[in-house]
Short mmCIF file of C-alpha atoms and ligand atoms in Angstrom, two decimals:
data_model
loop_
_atom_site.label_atom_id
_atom_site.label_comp_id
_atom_site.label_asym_id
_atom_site.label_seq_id
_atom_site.Cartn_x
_atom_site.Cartn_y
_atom_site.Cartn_z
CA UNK A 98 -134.10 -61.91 -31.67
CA UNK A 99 -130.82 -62.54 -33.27
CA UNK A 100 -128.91 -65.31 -32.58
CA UNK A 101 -125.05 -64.05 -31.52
CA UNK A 102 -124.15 -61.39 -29.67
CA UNK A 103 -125.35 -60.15 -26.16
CA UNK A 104 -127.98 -57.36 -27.45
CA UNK A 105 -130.27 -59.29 -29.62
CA UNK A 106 -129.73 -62.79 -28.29
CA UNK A 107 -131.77 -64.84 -25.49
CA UNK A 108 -131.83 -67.82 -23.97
CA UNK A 109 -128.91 -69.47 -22.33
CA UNK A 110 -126.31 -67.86 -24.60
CA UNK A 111 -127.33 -64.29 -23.92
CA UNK A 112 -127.53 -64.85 -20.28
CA UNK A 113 -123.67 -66.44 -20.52
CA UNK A 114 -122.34 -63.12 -22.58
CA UNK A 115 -124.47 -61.11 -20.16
CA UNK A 116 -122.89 -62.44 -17.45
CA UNK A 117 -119.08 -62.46 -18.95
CA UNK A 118 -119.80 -58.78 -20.17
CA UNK A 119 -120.75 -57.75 -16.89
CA UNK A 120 -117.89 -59.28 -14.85
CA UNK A 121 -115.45 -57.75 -17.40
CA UNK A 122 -116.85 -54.47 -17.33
CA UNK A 123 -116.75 -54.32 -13.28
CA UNK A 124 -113.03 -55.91 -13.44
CA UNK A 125 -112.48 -52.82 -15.59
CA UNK A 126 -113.67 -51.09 -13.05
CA UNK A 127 -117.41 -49.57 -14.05
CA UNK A 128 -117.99 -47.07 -11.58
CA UNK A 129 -115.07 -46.88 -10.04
CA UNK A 130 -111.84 -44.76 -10.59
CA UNK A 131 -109.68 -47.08 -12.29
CA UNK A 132 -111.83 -46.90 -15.87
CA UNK A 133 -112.67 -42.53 -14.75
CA UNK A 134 -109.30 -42.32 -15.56
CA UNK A 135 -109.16 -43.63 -18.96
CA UNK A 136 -112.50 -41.56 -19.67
CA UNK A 137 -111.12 -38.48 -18.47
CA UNK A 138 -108.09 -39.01 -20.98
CA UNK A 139 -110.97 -38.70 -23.70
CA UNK A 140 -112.64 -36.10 -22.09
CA UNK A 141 -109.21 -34.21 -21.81
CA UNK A 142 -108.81 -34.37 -25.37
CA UNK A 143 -111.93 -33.74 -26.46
CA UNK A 144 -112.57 -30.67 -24.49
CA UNK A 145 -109.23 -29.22 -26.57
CA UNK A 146 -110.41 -30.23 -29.58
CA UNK A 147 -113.23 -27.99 -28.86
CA UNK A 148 -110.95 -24.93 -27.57
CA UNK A 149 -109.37 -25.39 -31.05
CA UNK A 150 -112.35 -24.20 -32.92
CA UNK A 151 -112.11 -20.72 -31.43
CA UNK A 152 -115.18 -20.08 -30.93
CA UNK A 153 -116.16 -20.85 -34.46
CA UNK A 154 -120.16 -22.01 -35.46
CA UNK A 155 -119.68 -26.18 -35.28
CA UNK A 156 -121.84 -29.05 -35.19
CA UNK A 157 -120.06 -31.34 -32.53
CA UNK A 158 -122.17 -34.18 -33.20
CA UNK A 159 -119.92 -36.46 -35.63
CA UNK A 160 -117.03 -35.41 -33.27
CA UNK A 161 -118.54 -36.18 -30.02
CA UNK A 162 -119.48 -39.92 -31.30
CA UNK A 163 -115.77 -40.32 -32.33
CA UNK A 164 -114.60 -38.96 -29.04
CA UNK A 165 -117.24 -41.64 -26.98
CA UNK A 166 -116.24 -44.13 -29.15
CA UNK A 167 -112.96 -43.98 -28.25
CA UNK A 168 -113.91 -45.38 -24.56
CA UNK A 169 -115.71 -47.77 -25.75
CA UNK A 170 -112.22 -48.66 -27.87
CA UNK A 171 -109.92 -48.27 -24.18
CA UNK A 172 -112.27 -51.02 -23.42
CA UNK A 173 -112.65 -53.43 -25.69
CA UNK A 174 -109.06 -53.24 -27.68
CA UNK A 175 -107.20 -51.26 -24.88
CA UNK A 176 -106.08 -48.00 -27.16
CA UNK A 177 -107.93 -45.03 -28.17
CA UNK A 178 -107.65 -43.27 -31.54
CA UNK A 179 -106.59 -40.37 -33.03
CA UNK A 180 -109.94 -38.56 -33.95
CA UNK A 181 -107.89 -38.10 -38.06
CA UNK A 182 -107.74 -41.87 -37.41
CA UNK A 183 -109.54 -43.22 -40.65
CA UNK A 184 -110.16 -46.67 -40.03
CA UNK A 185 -111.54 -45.27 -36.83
CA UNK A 186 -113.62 -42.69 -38.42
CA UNK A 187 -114.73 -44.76 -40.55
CA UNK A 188 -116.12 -47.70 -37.98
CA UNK A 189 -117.87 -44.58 -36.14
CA UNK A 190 -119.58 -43.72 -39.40
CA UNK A 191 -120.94 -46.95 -40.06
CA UNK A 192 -122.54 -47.43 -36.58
CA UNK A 193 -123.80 -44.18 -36.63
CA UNK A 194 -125.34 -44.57 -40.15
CA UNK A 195 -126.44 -47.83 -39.06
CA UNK A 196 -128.89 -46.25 -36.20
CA UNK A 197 -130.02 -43.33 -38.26
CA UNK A 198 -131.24 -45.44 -40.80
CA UNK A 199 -132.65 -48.38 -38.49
CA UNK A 200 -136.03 -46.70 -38.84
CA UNK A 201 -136.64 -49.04 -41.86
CA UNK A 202 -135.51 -52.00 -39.80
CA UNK A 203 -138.29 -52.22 -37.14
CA UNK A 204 -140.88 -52.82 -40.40
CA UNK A 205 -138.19 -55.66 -41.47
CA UNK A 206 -137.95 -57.31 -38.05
CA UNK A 207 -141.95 -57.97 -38.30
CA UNK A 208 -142.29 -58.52 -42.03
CA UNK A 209 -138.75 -59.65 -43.13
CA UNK A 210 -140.15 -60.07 -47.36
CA UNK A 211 -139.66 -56.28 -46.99
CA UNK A 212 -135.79 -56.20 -47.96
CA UNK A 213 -136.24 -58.15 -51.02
CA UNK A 214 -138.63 -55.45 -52.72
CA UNK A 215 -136.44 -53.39 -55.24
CA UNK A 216 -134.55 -50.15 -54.47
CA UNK A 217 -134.10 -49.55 -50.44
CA UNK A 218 -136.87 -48.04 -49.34
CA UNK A 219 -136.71 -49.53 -46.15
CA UNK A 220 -133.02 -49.36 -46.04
CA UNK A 221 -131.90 -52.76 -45.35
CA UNK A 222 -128.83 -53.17 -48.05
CA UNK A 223 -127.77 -49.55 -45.87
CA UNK A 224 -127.88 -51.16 -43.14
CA UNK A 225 -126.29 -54.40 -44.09
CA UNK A 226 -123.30 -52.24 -45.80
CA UNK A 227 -122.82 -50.53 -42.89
CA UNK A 228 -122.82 -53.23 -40.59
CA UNK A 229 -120.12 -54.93 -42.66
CA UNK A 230 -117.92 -52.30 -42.95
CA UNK A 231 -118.13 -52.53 -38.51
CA UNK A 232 -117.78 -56.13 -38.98
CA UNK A 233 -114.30 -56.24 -41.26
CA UNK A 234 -112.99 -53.08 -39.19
CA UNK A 235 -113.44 -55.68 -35.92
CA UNK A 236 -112.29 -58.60 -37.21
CA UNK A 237 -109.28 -57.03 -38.24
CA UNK A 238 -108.57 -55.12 -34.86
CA UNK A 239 -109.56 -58.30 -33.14
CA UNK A 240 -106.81 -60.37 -35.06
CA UNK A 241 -104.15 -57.56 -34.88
CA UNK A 242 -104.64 -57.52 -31.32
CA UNK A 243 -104.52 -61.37 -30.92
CA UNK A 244 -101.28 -61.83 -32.45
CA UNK A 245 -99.49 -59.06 -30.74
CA UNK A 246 -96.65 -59.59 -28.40
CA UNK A 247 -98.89 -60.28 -25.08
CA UNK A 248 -97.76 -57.34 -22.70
CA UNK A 249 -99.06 -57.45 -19.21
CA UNK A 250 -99.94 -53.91 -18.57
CA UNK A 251 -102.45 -53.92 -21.50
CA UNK A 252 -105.88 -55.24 -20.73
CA UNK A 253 -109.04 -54.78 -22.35
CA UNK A 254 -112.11 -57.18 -23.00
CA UNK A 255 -110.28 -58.98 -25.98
CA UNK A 256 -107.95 -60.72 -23.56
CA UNK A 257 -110.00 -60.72 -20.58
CA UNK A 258 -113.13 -62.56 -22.86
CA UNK A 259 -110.40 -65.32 -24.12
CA UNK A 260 -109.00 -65.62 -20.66
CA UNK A 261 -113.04 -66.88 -19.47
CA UNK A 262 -113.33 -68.92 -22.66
CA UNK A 263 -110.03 -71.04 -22.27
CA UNK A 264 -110.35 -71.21 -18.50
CA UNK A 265 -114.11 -73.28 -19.17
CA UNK A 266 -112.54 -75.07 -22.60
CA UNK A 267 -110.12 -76.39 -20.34
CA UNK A 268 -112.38 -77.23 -17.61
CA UNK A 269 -114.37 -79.06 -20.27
CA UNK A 270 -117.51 -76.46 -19.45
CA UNK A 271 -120.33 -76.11 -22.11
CA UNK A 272 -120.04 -72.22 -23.65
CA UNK A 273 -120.83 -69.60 -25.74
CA UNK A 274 -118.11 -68.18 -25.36
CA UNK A 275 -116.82 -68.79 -29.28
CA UNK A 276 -114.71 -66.43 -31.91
CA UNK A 277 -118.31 -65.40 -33.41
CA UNK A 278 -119.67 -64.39 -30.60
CA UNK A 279 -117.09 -62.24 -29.20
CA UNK A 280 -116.92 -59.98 -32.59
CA UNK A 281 -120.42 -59.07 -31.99
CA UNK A 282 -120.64 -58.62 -28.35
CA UNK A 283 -118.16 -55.83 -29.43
CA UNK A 284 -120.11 -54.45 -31.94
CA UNK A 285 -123.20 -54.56 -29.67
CA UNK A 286 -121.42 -52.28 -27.07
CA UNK A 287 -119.91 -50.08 -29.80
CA UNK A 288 -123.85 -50.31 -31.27
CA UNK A 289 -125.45 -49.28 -27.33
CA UNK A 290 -122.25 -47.35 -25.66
CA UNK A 291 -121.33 -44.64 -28.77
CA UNK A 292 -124.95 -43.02 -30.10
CA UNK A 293 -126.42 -43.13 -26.74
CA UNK A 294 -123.74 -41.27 -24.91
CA UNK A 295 -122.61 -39.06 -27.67
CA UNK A 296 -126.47 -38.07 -28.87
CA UNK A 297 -126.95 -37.58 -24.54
CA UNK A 298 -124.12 -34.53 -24.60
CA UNK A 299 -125.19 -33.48 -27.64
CA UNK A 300 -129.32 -33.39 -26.69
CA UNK A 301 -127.94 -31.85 -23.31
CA UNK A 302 -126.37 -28.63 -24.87
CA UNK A 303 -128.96 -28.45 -27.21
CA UNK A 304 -131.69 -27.59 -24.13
CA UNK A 305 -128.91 -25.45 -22.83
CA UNK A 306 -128.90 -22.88 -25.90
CA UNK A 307 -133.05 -23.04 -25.48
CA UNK A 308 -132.49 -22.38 -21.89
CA UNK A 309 -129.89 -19.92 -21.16
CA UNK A 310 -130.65 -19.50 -17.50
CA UNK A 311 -130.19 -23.30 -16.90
CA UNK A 312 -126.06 -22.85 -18.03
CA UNK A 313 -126.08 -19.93 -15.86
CA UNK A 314 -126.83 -21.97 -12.48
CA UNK A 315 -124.22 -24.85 -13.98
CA UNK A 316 -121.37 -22.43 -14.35
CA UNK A 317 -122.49 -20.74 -10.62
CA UNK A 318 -122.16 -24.28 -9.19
CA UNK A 319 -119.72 -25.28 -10.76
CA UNK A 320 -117.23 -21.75 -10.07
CA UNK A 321 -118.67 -22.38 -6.66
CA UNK A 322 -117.58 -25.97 -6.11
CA UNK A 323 -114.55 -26.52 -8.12
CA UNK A 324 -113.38 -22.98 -10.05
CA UNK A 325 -111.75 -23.54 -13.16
CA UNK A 326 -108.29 -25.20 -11.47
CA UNK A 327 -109.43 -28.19 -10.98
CA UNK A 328 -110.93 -31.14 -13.31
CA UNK A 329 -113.83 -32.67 -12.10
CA UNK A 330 -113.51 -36.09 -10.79
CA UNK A 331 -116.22 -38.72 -10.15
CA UNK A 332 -115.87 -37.66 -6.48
CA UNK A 333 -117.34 -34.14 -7.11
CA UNK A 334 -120.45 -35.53 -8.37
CA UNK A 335 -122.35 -34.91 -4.51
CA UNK A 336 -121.07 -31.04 -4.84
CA UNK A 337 -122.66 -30.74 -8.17
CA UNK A 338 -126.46 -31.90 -7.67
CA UNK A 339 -127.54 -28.76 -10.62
CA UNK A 340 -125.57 -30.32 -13.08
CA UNK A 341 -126.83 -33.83 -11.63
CA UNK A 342 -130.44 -32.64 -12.10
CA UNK A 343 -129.58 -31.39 -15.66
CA UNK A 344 -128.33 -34.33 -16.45
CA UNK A 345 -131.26 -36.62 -15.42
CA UNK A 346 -133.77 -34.36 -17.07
CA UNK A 347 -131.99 -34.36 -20.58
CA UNK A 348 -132.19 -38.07 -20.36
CA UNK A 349 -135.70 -37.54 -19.53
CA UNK A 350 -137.01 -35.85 -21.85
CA UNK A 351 -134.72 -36.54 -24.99
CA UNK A 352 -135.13 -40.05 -24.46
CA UNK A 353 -132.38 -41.52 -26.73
CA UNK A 354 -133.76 -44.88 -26.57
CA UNK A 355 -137.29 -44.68 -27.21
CA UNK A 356 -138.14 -48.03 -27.77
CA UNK A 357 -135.46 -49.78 -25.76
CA UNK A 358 -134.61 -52.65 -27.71
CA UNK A 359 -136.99 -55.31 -28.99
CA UNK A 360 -138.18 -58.08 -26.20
CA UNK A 361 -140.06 -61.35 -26.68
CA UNK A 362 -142.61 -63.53 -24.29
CA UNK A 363 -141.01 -66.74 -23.33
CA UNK A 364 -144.84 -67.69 -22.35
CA UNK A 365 -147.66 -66.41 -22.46
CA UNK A 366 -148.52 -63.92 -20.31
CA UNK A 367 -151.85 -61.82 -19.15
CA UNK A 368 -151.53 -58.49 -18.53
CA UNK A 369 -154.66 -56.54 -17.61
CA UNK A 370 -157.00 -57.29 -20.17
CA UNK A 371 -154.25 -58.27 -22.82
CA UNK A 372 -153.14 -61.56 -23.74
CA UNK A 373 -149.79 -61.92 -24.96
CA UNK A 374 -149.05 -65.52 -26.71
CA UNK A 375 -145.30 -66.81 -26.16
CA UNK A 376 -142.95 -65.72 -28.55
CA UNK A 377 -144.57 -62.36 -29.39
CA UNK A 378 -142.32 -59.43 -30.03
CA UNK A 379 -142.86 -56.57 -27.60
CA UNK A 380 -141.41 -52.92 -28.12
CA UNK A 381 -141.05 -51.03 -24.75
CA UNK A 382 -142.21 -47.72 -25.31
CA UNK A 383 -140.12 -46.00 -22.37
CA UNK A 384 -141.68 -42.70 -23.42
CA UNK A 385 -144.83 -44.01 -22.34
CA UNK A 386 -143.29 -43.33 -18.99
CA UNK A 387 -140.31 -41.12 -19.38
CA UNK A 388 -142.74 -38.19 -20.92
CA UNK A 389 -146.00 -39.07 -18.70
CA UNK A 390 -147.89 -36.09 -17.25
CA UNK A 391 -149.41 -38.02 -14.75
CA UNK A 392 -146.27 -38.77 -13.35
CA UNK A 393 -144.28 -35.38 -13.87
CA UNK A 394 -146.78 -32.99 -14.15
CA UNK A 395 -148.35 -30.17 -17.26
CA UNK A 396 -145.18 -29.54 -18.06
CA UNK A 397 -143.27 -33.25 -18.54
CA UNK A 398 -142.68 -32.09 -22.15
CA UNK A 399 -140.50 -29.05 -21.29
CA UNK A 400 -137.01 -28.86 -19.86
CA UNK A 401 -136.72 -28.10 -16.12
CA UNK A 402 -134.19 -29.92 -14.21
CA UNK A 403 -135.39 -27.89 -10.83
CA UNK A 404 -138.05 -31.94 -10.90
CA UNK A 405 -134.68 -33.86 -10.02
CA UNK A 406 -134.17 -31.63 -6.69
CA UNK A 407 -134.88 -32.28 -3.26
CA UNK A 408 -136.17 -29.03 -1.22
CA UNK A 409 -132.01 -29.33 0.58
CA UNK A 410 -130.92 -29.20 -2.87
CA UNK A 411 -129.84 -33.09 -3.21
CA UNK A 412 -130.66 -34.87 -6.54
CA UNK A 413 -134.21 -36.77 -6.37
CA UNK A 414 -133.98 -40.09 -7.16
CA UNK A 415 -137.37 -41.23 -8.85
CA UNK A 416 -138.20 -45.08 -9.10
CA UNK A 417 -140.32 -43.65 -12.90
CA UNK A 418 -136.76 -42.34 -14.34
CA UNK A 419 -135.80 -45.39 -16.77
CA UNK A 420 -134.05 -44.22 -19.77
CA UNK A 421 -131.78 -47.13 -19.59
CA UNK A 422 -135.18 -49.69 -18.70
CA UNK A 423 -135.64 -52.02 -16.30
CA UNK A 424 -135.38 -55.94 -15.35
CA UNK A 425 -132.96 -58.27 -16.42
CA UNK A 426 -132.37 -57.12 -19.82
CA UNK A 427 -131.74 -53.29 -18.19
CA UNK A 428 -128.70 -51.73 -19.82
CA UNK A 429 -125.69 -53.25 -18.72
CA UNK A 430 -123.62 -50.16 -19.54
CA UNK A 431 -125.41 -48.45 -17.21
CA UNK A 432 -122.86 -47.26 -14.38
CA UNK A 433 -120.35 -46.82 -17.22
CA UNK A 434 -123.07 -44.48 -19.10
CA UNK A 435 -123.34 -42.57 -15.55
CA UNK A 436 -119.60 -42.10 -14.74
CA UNK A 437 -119.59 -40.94 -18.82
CA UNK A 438 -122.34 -37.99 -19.04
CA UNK A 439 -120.69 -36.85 -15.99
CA UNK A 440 -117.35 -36.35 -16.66
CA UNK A 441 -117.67 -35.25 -20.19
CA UNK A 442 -120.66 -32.70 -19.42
CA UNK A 443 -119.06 -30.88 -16.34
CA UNK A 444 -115.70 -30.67 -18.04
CA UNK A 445 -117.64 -29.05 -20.60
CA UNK A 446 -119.28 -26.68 -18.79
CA UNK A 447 -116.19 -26.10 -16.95
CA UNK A 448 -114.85 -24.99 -19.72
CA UNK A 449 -117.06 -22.96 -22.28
CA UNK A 450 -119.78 -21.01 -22.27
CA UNK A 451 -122.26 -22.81 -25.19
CA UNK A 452 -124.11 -20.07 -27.48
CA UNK A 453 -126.11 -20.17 -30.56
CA UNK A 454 -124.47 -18.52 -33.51
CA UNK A 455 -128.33 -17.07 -34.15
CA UNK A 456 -129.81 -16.89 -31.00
CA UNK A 457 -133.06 -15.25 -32.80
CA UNK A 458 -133.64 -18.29 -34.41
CA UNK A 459 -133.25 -21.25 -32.06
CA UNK A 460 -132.20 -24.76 -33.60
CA UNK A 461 -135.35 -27.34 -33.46
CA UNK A 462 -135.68 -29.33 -30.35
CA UNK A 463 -137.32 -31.97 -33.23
CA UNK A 464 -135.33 -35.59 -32.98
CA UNK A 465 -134.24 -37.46 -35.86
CA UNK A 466 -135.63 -41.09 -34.81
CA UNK A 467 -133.64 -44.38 -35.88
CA UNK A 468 -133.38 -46.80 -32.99
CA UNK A 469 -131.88 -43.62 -31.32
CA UNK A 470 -133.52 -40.32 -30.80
CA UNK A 471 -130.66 -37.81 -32.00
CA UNK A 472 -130.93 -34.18 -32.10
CA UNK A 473 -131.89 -32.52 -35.68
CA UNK A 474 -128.04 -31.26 -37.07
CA UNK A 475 -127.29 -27.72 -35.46
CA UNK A 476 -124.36 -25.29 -34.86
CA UNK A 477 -123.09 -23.73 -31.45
CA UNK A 478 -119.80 -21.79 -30.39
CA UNK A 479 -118.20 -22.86 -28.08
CA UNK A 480 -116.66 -19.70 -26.20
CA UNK A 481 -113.33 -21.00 -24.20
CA UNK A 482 -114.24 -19.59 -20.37
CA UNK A 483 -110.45 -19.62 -20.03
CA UNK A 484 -109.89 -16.39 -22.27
CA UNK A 485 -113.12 -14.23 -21.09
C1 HEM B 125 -127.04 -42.64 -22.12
C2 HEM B 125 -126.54 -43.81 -22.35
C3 HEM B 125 -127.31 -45.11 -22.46
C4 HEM B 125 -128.65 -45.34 -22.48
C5 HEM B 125 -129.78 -44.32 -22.36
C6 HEM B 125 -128.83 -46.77 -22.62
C7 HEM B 125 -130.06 -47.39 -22.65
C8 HEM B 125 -130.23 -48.74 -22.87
C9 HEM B 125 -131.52 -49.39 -23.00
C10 HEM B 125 -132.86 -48.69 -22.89
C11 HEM B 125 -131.28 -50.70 -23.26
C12 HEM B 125 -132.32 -51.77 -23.56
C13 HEM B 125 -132.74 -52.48 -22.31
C14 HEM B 125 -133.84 -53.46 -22.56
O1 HEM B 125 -133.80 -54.19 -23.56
O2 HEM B 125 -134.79 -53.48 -21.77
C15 HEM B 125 -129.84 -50.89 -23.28
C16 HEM B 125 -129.22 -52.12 -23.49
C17 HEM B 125 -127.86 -52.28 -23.56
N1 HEM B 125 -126.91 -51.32 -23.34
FE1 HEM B 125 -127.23 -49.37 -22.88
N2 HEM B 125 -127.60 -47.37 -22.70
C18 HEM B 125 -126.64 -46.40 -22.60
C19 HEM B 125 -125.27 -46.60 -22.60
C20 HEM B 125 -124.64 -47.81 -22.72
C21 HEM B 125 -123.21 -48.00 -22.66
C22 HEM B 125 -122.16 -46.91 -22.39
C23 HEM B 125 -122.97 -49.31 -22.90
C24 HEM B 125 -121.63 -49.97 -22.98
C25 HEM B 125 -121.18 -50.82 -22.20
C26 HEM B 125 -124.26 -49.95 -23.12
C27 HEM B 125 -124.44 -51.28 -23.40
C28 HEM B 125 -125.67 -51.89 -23.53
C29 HEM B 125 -125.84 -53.29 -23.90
C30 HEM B 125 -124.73 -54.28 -24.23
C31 HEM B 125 -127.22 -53.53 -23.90
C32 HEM B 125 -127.93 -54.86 -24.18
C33 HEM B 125 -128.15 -55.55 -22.84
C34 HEM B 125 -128.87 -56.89 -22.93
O3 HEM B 125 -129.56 -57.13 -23.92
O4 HEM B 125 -128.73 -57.67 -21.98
N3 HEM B 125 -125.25 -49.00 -22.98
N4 HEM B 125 -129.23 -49.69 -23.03
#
């Protein structure tokens, strides 16, 4: 475990920036309209960044990770960015090239000699680059937006983070709560909120092209429910279980976060047979679950969101469904993630038809595994519903 920051911390400073991140991210208002807004403003954009290409073969991976990004960025600095943005672009870059190559860095966790041997096999200078390109990009937004004129109607977690830090400085409380610390809780939930999201959408249209019938019962519902008028909200999520159910079963089965992130026994513990000495480092393998047959039958390694319906066409709600784990250390993003995949994926659908340039030969449903799952690089069109 690392020893700043809220992701790879433990102990009594990880549960304080737990806490604090929490708080701030419900006074944003996680889950509730306040912060929809702000992530429909994204979604708004994005979605007419995709009408621009005309229909033309893309791969809307790099661009949906910029576009995710920029909530994360409403968030923690209070602005979003133009997508041409390059200081932006290149932040988004880094973390991205940072997961993809965070295959290597598992092997270094357990035998940390590893990075010294010569060349990069197990890409650790990569990783360190990258990660210092975030760093710098932070530090320097962080500062900027420190010595700006304060102005009331901006808030993000910058401002709300120092306002909790002076308010227990001054009450002469013991915290964590320190100028390190708050540069990498920001890079943590650029790190857990971009890839995850953006790699979600991305997986999501991906089983769509594979299975064209599925798109045809999300356009029905949603021409059904809402017609094209009329931007979905977080309050049409109960009229649009199918696209609920298609939702839950892409983060099913592409499982974006395999191996949730690296735990550790605080004692020792018995489980089963197995004894597991305090201090060990454990690796949740949420697959183990997520992709069980036992639990959702022959076919738990194909796409079918009809598992995530009730027989009155409701969304099922099952206690084994834990892409974003479970206890204490659960994803604390989680609600945010929700309101997310929802309003970016039915605006999309809303909106185009997806189709394979080559629908002959079908991209590979293969994932490219770093800490994240993300889909192999493909191309779709996106064909603008608007001008069929
Ligand atoms: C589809 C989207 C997402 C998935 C599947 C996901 C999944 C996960 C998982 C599996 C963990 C590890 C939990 C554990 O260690 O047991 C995690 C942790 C975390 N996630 Fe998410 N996440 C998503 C989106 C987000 C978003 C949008 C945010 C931004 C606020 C976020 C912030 C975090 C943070 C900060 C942690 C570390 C929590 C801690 O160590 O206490 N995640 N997430």
């Amino acid at each position: 475990m690392g020893d700043i920051g809220i992701a790879f911390s433990s102990g009594p400073l990880w549960k304080e920036l737990r806490s604090t991140t929490h708080q701030i991210l419900k006074e944003f208002g996680m889950g509730t309209n306040a912060l929809a807004e702000k992530i429909q403003e994204e979604v708004n954009c994005y979605v007419n960044k995709l009408a621009d290409l005309q229909g033309e073969p893309t791969d809307i991976q790099h661009f949906t990770h910029v576009s995710v990004s920029n909530v994360i960025c409403s968030i923690a600095i209070g602005r979003r960015f133009n997508h041409e943005d390059p200081s932006h672009q290149n932040t988004t870059e880094s973390l991205m090239n940072f997961a993809k190559n965070a295959k290597g860095a598992a092997a270094i966790n357990f035998f940390p000699f590893l990075q010294h041997l010569p060349g990069d096999y197990f890409k650790a200078k990569v990783i360190k680059k990258n990660m210092g390109n975030v760093k710098d990009t932070l530090v320097k937004i962080v500062s900027e937006i420190e010595h700006q004129e304060s102005d009331d109607s901006v808030e993000n977690y910058i401002f709300s983070y120092r306002r909790k830090q002076n308010e227990k400085t001054k009450a002469g409380k013991r915290t964590f709560l320190d100028d390190a610390n708050l540069v990498k809780t920001i890079i943590d939930l650029f790190g857990a909120g971009t890839e995850t999201i953006s790699s979600t959408i991305v997986w999501c249209v991906l089983y769509i092209l594979c299975n064209p019938g599925v798109q045809v019962k999300i356009h029905e519902e949603l021409d059904r429910e809402l017609g094209q008028e009329k931007l979905p909200t977080m309050a049409d999520q109960v009229r649009l279980p199918y696209l609920g159910a298609v939702i839950k079963e892409t983060q099913r089965l592409a499982s974006v976060l395999p191996f949730s992130l690296m735990h550790q026994t605080r004692e020792d513990v018995t489980i089963g047979n197995y004894f597991i000495p305090k201090g060990t480092a454990v690796i949740p393998d949420l697959d183990s679950v997520l992709h069980d047959p036992k639990i959702w039958g022959d076919d738990a390694e194909k796409f079918n969101p009809e598992r995530f319906l009730c027989d009155d066409g409701s969304v099922l709600q099952r206690e084994e469904f834990i892409p974003f784990s479970i206890g204490s250390r659960n994803c604390v993003g989680e609600a945010l993630a929700k309101m997310e995949l929802f309003l970016f994926l039915s605006s999309m659908f809303q909106r185009f038809e997806f189709v394979s340039p080559d629908p002959a030969n079908l991209p590979s449903l293969k994932p490219d595994i770093g800490i994240t799952a993300v889909p192999s690089p493909y191309k779709l069109s996106c064909v603008d519903r608007l001008k069929k």
